Short mmCIF file of C-alpha atoms and ligand atoms in Angstrom, two decimals:
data_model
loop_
_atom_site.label_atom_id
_atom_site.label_comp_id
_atom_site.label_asym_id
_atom_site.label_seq_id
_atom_site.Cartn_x
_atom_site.Cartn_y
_atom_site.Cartn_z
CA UNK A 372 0.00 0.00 0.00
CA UNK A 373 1.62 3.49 -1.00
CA UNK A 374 1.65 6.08 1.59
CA UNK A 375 -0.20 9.37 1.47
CA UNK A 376 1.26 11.19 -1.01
CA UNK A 377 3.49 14.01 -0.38
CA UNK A 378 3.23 15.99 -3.27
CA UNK A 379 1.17 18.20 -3.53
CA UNK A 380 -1.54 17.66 -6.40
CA UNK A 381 -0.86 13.88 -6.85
CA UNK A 382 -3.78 12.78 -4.32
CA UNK A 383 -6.39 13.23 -6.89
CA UNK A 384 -4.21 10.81 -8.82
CA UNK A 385 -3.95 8.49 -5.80
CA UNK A 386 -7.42 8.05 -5.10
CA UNK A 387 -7.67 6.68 -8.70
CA UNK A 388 -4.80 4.37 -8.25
CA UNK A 389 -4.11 3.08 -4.67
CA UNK A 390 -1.63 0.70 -5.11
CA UNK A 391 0.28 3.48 -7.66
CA UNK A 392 2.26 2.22 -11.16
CA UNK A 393 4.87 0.65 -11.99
CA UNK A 394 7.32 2.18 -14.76
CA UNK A 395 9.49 -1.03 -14.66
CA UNK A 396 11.24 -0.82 -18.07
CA UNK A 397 11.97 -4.45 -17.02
CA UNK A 398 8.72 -6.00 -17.25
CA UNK A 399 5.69 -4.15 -18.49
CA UNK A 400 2.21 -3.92 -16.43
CA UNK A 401 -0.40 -6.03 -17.53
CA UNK A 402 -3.53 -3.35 -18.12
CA UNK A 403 -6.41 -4.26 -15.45
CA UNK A 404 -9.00 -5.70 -18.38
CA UNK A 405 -6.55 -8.33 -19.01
CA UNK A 406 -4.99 -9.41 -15.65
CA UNK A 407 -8.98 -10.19 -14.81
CA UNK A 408 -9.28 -12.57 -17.79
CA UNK A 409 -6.13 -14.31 -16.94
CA UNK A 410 -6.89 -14.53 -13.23
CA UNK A 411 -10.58 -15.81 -14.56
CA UNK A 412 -8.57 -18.35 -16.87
CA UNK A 413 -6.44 -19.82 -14.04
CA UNK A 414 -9.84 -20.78 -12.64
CA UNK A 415 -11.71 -21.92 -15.73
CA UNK A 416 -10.60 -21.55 -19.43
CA UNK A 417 -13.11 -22.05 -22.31
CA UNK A 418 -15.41 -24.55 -20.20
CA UNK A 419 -12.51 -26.28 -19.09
CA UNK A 420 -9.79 -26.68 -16.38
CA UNK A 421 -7.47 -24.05 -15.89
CA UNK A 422 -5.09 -22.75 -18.62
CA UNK A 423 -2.23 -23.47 -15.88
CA UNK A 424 -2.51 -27.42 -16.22
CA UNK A 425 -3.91 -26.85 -20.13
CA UNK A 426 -1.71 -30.20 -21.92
CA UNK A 427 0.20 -28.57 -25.04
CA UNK A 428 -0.90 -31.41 -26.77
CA UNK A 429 -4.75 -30.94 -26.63
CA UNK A 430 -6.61 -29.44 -29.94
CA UNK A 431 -7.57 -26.26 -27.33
CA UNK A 432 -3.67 -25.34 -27.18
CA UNK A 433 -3.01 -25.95 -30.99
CA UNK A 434 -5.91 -23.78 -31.25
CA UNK A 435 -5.04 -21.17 -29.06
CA UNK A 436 -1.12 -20.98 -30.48
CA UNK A 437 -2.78 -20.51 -34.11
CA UNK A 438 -5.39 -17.94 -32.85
CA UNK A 439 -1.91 -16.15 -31.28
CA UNK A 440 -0.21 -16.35 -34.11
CA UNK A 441 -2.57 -14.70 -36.70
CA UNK A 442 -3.77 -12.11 -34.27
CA UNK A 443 -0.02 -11.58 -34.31
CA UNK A 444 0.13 -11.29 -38.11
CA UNK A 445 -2.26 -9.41 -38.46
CA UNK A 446 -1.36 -6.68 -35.89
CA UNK A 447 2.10 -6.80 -37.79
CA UNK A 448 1.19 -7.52 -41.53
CA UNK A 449 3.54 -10.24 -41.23
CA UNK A 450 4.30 -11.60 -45.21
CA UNK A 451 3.08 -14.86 -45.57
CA UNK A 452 7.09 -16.03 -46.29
CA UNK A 453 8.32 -15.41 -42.62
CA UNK A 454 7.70 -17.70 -40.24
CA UNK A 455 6.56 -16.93 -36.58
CA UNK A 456 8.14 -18.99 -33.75
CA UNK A 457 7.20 -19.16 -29.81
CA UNK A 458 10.19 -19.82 -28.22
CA UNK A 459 11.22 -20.39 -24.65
CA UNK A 460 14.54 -18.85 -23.26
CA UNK A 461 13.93 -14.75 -23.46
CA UNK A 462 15.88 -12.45 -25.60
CA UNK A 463 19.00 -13.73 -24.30
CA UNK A 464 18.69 -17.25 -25.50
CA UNK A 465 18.13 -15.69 -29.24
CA UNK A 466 21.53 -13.50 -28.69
CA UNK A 467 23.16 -17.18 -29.49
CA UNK A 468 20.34 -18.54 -31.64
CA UNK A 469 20.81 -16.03 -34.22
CA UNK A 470 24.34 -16.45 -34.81
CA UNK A 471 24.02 -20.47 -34.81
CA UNK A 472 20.88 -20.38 -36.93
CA UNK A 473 22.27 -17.36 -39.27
CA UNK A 474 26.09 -17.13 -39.55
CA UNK A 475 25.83 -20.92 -42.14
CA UNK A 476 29.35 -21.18 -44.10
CA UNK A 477 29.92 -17.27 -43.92
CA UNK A 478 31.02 -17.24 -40.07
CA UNK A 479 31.06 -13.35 -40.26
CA UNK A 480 28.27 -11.09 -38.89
CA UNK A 481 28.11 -7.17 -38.23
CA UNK A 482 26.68 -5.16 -35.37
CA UNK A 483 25.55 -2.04 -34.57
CA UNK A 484 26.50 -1.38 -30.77
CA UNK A 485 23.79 1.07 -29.69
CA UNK A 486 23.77 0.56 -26.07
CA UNK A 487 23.76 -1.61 -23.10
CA UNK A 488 21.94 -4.45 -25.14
CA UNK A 489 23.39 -4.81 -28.06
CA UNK A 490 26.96 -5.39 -26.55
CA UNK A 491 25.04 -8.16 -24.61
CA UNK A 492 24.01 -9.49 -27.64
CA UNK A 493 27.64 -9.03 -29.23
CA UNK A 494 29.39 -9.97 -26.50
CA UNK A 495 27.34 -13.48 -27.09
CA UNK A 496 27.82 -13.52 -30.87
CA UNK A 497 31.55 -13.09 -30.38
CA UNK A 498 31.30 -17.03 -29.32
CA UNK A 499 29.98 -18.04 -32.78
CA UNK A 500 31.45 -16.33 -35.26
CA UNK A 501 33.73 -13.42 -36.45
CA UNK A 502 32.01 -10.22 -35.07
CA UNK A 503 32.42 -6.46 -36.40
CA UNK A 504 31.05 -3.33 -35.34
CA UNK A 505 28.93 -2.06 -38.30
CA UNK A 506 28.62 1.50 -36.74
CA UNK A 507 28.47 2.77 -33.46
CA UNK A 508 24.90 4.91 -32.27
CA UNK A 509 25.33 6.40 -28.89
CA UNK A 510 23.44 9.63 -29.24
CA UNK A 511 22.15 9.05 -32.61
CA UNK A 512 22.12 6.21 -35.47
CA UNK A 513 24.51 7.36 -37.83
CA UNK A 514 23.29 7.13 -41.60
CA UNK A 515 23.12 3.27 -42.60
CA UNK A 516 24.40 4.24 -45.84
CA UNK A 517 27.82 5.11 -44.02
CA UNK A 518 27.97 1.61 -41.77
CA UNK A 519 31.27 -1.00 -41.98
CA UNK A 520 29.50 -3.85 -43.13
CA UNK A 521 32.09 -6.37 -45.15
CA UNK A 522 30.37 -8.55 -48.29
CA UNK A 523 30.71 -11.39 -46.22
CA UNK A 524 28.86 -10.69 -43.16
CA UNK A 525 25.68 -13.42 -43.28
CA UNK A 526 23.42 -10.63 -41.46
CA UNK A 527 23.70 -7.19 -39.61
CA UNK A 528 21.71 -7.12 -35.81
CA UNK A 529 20.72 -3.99 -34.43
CA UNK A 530 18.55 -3.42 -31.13
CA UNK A 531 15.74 -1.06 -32.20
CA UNK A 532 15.04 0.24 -28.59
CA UNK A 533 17.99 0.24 -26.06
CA UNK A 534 16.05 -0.45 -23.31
CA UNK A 535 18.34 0.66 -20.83
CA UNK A 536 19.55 3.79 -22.69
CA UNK A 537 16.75 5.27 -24.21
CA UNK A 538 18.15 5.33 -27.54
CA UNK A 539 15.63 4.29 -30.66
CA UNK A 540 15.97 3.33 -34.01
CA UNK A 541 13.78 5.89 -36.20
CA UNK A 542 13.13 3.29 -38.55
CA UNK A 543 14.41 -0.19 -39.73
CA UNK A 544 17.51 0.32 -41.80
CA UNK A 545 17.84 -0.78 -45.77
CA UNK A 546 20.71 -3.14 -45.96
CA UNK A 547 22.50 -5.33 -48.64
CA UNK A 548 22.19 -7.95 -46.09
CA UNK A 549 20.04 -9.86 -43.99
CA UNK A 550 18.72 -7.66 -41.25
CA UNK A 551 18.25 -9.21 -37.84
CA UNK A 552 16.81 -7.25 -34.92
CA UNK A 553 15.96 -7.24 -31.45
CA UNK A 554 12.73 -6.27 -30.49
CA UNK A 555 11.99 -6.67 -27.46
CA UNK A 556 11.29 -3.39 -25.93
CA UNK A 557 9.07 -2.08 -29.35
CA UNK A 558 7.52 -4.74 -30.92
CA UNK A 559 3.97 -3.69 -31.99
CA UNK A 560 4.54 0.13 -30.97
CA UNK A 561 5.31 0.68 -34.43
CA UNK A 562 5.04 -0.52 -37.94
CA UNK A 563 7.25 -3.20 -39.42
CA UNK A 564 9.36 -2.84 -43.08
CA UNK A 565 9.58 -6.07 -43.90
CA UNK A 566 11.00 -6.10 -46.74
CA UNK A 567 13.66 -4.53 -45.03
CA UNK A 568 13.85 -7.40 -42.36
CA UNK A 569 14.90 -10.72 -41.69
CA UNK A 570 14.68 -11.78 -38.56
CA UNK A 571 12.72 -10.27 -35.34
CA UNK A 572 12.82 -11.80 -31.96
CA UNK A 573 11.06 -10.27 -28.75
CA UNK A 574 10.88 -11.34 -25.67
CA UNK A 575 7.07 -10.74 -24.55
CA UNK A 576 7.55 -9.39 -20.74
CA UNK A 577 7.53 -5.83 -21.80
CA UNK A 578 4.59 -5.13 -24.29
CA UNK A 579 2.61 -8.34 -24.75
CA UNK A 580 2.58 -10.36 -21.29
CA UNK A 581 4.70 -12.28 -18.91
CA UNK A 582 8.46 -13.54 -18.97
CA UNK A 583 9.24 -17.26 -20.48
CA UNK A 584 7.77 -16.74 -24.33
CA UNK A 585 10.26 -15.15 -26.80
CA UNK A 586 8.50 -14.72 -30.32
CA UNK A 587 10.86 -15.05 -33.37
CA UNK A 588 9.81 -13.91 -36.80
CA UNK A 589 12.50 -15.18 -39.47
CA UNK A 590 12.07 -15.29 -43.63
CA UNK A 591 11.74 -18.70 -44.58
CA UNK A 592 14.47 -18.44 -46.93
CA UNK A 593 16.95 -18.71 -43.81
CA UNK A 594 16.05 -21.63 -42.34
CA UNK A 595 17.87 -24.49 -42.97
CA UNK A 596 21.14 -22.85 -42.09
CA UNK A 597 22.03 -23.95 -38.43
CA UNK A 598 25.09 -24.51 -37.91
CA UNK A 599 26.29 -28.40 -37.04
CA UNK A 600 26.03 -28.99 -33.45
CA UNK A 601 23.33 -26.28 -33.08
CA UNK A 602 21.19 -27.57 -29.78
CA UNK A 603 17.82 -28.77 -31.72
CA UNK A 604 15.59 -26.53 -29.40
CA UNK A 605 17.72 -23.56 -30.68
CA UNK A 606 17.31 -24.42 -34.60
CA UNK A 607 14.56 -22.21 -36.21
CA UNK A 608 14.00 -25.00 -38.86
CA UNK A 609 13.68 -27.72 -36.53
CA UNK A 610 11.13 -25.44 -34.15
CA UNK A 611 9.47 -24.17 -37.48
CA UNK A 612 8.79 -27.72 -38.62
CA UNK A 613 7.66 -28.71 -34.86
CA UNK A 614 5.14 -25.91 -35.25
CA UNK A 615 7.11 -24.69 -32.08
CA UNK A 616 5.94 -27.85 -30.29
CA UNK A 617 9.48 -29.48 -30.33
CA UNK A 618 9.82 -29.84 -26.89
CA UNK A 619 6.75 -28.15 -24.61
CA UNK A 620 5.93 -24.70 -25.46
CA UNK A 621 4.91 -22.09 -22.60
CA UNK A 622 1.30 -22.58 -22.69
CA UNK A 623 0.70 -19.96 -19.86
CA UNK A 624 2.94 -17.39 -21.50
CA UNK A 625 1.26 -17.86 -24.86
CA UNK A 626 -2.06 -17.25 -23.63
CA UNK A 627 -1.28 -14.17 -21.56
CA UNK A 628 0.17 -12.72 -25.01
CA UNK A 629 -3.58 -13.95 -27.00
CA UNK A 630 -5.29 -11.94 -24.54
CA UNK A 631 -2.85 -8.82 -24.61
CA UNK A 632 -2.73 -8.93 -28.97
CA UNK A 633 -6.24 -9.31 -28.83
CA UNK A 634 -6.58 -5.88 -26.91
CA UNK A 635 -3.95 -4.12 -28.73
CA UNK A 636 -6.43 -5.24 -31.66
CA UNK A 637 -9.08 -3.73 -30.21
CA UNK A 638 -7.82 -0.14 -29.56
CA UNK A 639 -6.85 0.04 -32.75
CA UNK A 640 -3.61 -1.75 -33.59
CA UNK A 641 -0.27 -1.18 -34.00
CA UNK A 642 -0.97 2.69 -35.15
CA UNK A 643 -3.50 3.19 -32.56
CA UNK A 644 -0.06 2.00 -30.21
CA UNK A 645 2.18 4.26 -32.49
CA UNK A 646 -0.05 7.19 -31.78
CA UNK A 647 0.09 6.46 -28.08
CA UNK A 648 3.85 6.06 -27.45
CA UNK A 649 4.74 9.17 -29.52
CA UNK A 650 2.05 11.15 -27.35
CA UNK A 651 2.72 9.59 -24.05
CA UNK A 652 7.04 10.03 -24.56
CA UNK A 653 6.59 13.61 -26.20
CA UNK A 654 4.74 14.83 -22.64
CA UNK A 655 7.85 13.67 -20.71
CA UNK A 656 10.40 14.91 -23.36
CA UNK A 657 8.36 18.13 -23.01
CA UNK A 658 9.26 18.76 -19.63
CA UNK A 659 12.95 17.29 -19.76
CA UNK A 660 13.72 19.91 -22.51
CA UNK A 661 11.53 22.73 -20.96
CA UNK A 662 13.89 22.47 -17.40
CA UNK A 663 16.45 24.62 -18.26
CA UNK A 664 19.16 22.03 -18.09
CA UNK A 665 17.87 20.32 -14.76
CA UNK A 666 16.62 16.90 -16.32
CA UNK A 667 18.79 15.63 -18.95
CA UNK A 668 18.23 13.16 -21.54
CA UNK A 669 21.68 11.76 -24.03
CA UNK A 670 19.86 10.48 -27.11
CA UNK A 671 19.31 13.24 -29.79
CA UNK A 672 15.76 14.16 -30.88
CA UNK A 673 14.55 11.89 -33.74
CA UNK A 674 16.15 8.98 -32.16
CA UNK A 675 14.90 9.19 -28.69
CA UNK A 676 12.87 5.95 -26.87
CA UNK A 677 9.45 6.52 -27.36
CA UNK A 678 8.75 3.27 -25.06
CA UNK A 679 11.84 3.46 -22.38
CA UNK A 680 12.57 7.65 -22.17
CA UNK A 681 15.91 7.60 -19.89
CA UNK A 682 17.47 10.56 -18.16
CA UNK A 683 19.08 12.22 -15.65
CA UNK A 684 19.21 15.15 -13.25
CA UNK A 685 22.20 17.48 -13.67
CA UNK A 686 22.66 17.06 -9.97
CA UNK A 687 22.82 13.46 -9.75
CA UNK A 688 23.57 13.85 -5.74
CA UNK A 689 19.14 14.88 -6.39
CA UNK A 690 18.65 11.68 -7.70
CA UNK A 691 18.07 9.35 -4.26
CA UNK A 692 15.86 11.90 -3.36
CA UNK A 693 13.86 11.82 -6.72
CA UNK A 694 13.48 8.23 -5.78
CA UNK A 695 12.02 8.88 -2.83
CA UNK A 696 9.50 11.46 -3.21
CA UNK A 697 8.49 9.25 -6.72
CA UNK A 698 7.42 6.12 -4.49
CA UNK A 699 6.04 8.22 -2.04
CA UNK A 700 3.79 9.55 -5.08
CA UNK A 701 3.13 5.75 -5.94
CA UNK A 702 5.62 6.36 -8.92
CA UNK A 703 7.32 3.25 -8.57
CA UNK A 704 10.71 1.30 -10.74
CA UNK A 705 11.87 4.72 -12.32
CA UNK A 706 15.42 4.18 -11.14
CA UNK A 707 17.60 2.95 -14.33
CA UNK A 708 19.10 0.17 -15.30
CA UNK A 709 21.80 -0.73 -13.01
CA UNK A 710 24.49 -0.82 -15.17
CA UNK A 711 23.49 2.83 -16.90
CA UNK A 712 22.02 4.54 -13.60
CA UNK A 713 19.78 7.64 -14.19
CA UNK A 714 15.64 7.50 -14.03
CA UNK A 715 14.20 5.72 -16.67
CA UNK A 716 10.53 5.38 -17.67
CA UNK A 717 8.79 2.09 -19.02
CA UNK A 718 5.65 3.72 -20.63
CA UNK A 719 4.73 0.21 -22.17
CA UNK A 720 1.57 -0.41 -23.69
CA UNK A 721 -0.21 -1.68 -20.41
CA UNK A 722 0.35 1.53 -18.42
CA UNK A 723 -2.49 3.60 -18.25
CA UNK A 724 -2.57 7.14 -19.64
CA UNK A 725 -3.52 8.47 -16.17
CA UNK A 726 -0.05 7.24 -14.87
CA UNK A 727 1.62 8.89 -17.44
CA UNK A 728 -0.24 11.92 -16.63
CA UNK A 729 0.76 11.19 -12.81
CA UNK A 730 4.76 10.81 -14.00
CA UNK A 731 4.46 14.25 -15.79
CA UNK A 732 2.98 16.67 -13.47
CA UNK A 733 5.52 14.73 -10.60
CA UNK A 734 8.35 15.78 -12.90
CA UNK A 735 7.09 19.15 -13.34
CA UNK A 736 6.47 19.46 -9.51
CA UNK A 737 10.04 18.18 -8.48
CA UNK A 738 11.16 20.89 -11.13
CA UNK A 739 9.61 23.29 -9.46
CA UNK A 740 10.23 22.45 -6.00
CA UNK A 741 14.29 21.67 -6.20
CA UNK A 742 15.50 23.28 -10.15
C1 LIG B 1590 16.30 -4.84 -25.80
C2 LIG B 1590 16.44 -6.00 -24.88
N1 LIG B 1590 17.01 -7.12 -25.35
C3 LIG B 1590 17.15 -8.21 -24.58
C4 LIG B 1590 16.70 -8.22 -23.27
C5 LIG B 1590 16.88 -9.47 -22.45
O1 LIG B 1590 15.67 -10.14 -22.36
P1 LIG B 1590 15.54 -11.50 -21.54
O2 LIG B 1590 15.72 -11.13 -20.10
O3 LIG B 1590 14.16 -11.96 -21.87
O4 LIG B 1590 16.59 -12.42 -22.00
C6 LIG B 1590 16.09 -7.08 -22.75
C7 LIG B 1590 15.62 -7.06 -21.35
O5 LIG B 1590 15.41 -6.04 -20.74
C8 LIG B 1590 15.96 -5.95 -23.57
O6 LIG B 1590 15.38 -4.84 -23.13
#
């Protein structure tokens, strides 16, 4: 239970929201509407038992994969030659999946190192194969025109949100080859080039459920390619011909994301979520660049997270205190990733607008009480 808040003009706020939000950047909210179906579903699912205990083997699972699947492709106007994939094993698993399902004879692959992630995804890709820096995007992404990419390199990865840094990809690069990107903290906030895209894999804790389902989308064209010795749960051909059933798939996880797709359907789609995050991470940009210097944010306009903002108070010795006069205003997970430090702001899908609202006027208010 959050205490009383202390600052002045949040109460209002409070009395809508008791237990106060969570701006995790690690793991987005589940929006009220849904966490009721899924509590319902642990009950009772479909005139059944619970969807804890549902057997992946029973028609209702098949059915409820498929049903997840073109929900999916339709929110995404996935082409019917890529293939969608429910894996287990988060984002992290895929930072060796791609190399050992991509890299075939070539053994080279380029990287754009744009943060925090994508050296974790390097760092892991480094194991596989021969690994070079395509370009380097710390404030901005530099023009793909002007990125190191060598003829031989079997596909470039990039992280289109750096979660932890707050730096965004404006839009999916057009590259001579194979474009592989992580997803995990934008999927379905934006629309998808796919013809400039080869592979997308996102983890689904942020935007479209709960931790343990990572959802790969790879052209069909690149299957086939594992390398030998490539663990047979890893392989995208193997799991593609399995119809991700190769070993059992995670059935909770799955459903959690067929309930969140389904509402993302509902309030309009992937523009309707477009619309939102440019809205909801212009209001906090608005008063980061409006305090004279006092909040400060590194990535340069155009390329700035419109899901994850991240900043940071010119006086970071300010910055325990922000901390504790946010929870006190039920403001809750803005501190950043541990590795970066700062404040950063999950505004995920499945946060309210209200909470948003909250996060603003509290950043105006500590502006105006300590700037
Ligand atoms: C962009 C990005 N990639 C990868 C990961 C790692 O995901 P997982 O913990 O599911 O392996 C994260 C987690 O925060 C992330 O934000």
């Amino acid at each position: 239970m959050v205490q009383p808040c202390s600052v002045e003009g949040l109460c209002a706020t409070h009395a809508a929201c008791p237990g106060g939000w969570s701006f995790s950047a690690a793991a987005g909210p589940l929006p009220a509407e849904v966490a009721d179906e899924v509590a319902e579903a642990c009950r009772a699912w479909r005139g059944g038992g619970s969807i804890l205990s549902l057997p992946f083997t029973a028609a209702a699972y098949r059915e409820l994969q498929e049903e997840t699947e073109s929900c999916l492709r339709r929110l995404l106007e996935v082409p019917g030659h890529f293939r969608v994939l429910f894996l287990h094993g988060g984002a992290t698993t895929q930072f060796a999946a791609v190399p050992l399902n991509l890299l075939g004879a070539r053994r080279g692959a380029s990287y754009v190192d744009s943060g925090h992630w994508s050296r974790r995804a390097i760092r892991e890709a480094w194991r596989y194969g021969d690994v070079r820096i395509a370009a380097s995007a710390l404030e901005r992404v530099p023009d793909p025109a002007g990125w190191h990419i060598p003829a031989r390199a079997a596909y470039c990865h990039i992280t289109t949100n750096e979660t932890a840094d707050g730096l965004q990809f404006a839009e999916l690069p057009r590259l001579a080859v194979p474009l592989a990107a992580d997803m995990t903290s934008d999927l379905l906030t934006r629309r998808l080039d796919f013809s400039r895209l080869a592979l997308g894999y996102a983890a689904t804790q942020k935007v479209i459920g709960v931790p343990g389902l990572t959802v790969v989308i790879v052209r069909e064209d690149l299957l086939g390619r594992a390398r030998p010795g490539t663990p047979r749960t890893f392989d995208f051909s193997a799991q593609a011909e399995a119809a991700s059933r190769l070993a059992t798939p995670p059935v909770f996880p799955v459903f959690v994301a067929h309930r969140m797709l389904h509402r993302i359907e509902r309030e309009g789609g992937v523009a309707a979520m477009a619309a939102a995050a440019a809205r909801r991470s212009a209001a906090v940009y608005r008063v980061i660049d409006g305090s004279g210097g006092f909040y400060r944010t590194a990535a340069a306009p155009g390329f700035r997270s419109r899901v994850t903002p991240c900043f940071r108070l010119a006086d970071e010795a300010l910055t325990a205190r922000f901390m504790e006069e946010a929870e006190a205003a039920g403001l809750r997970d803005l501190r950043g990733h541990p590795q970066v430090g700062g404040i950063r702001a999950g505004l995920y899908p499945g946060l309210p607008d209200v909470a948003v609202e909250a996060l603003v006027s509290f950043l105006d208010d500590f502006l105006r009480r300590r700037g």
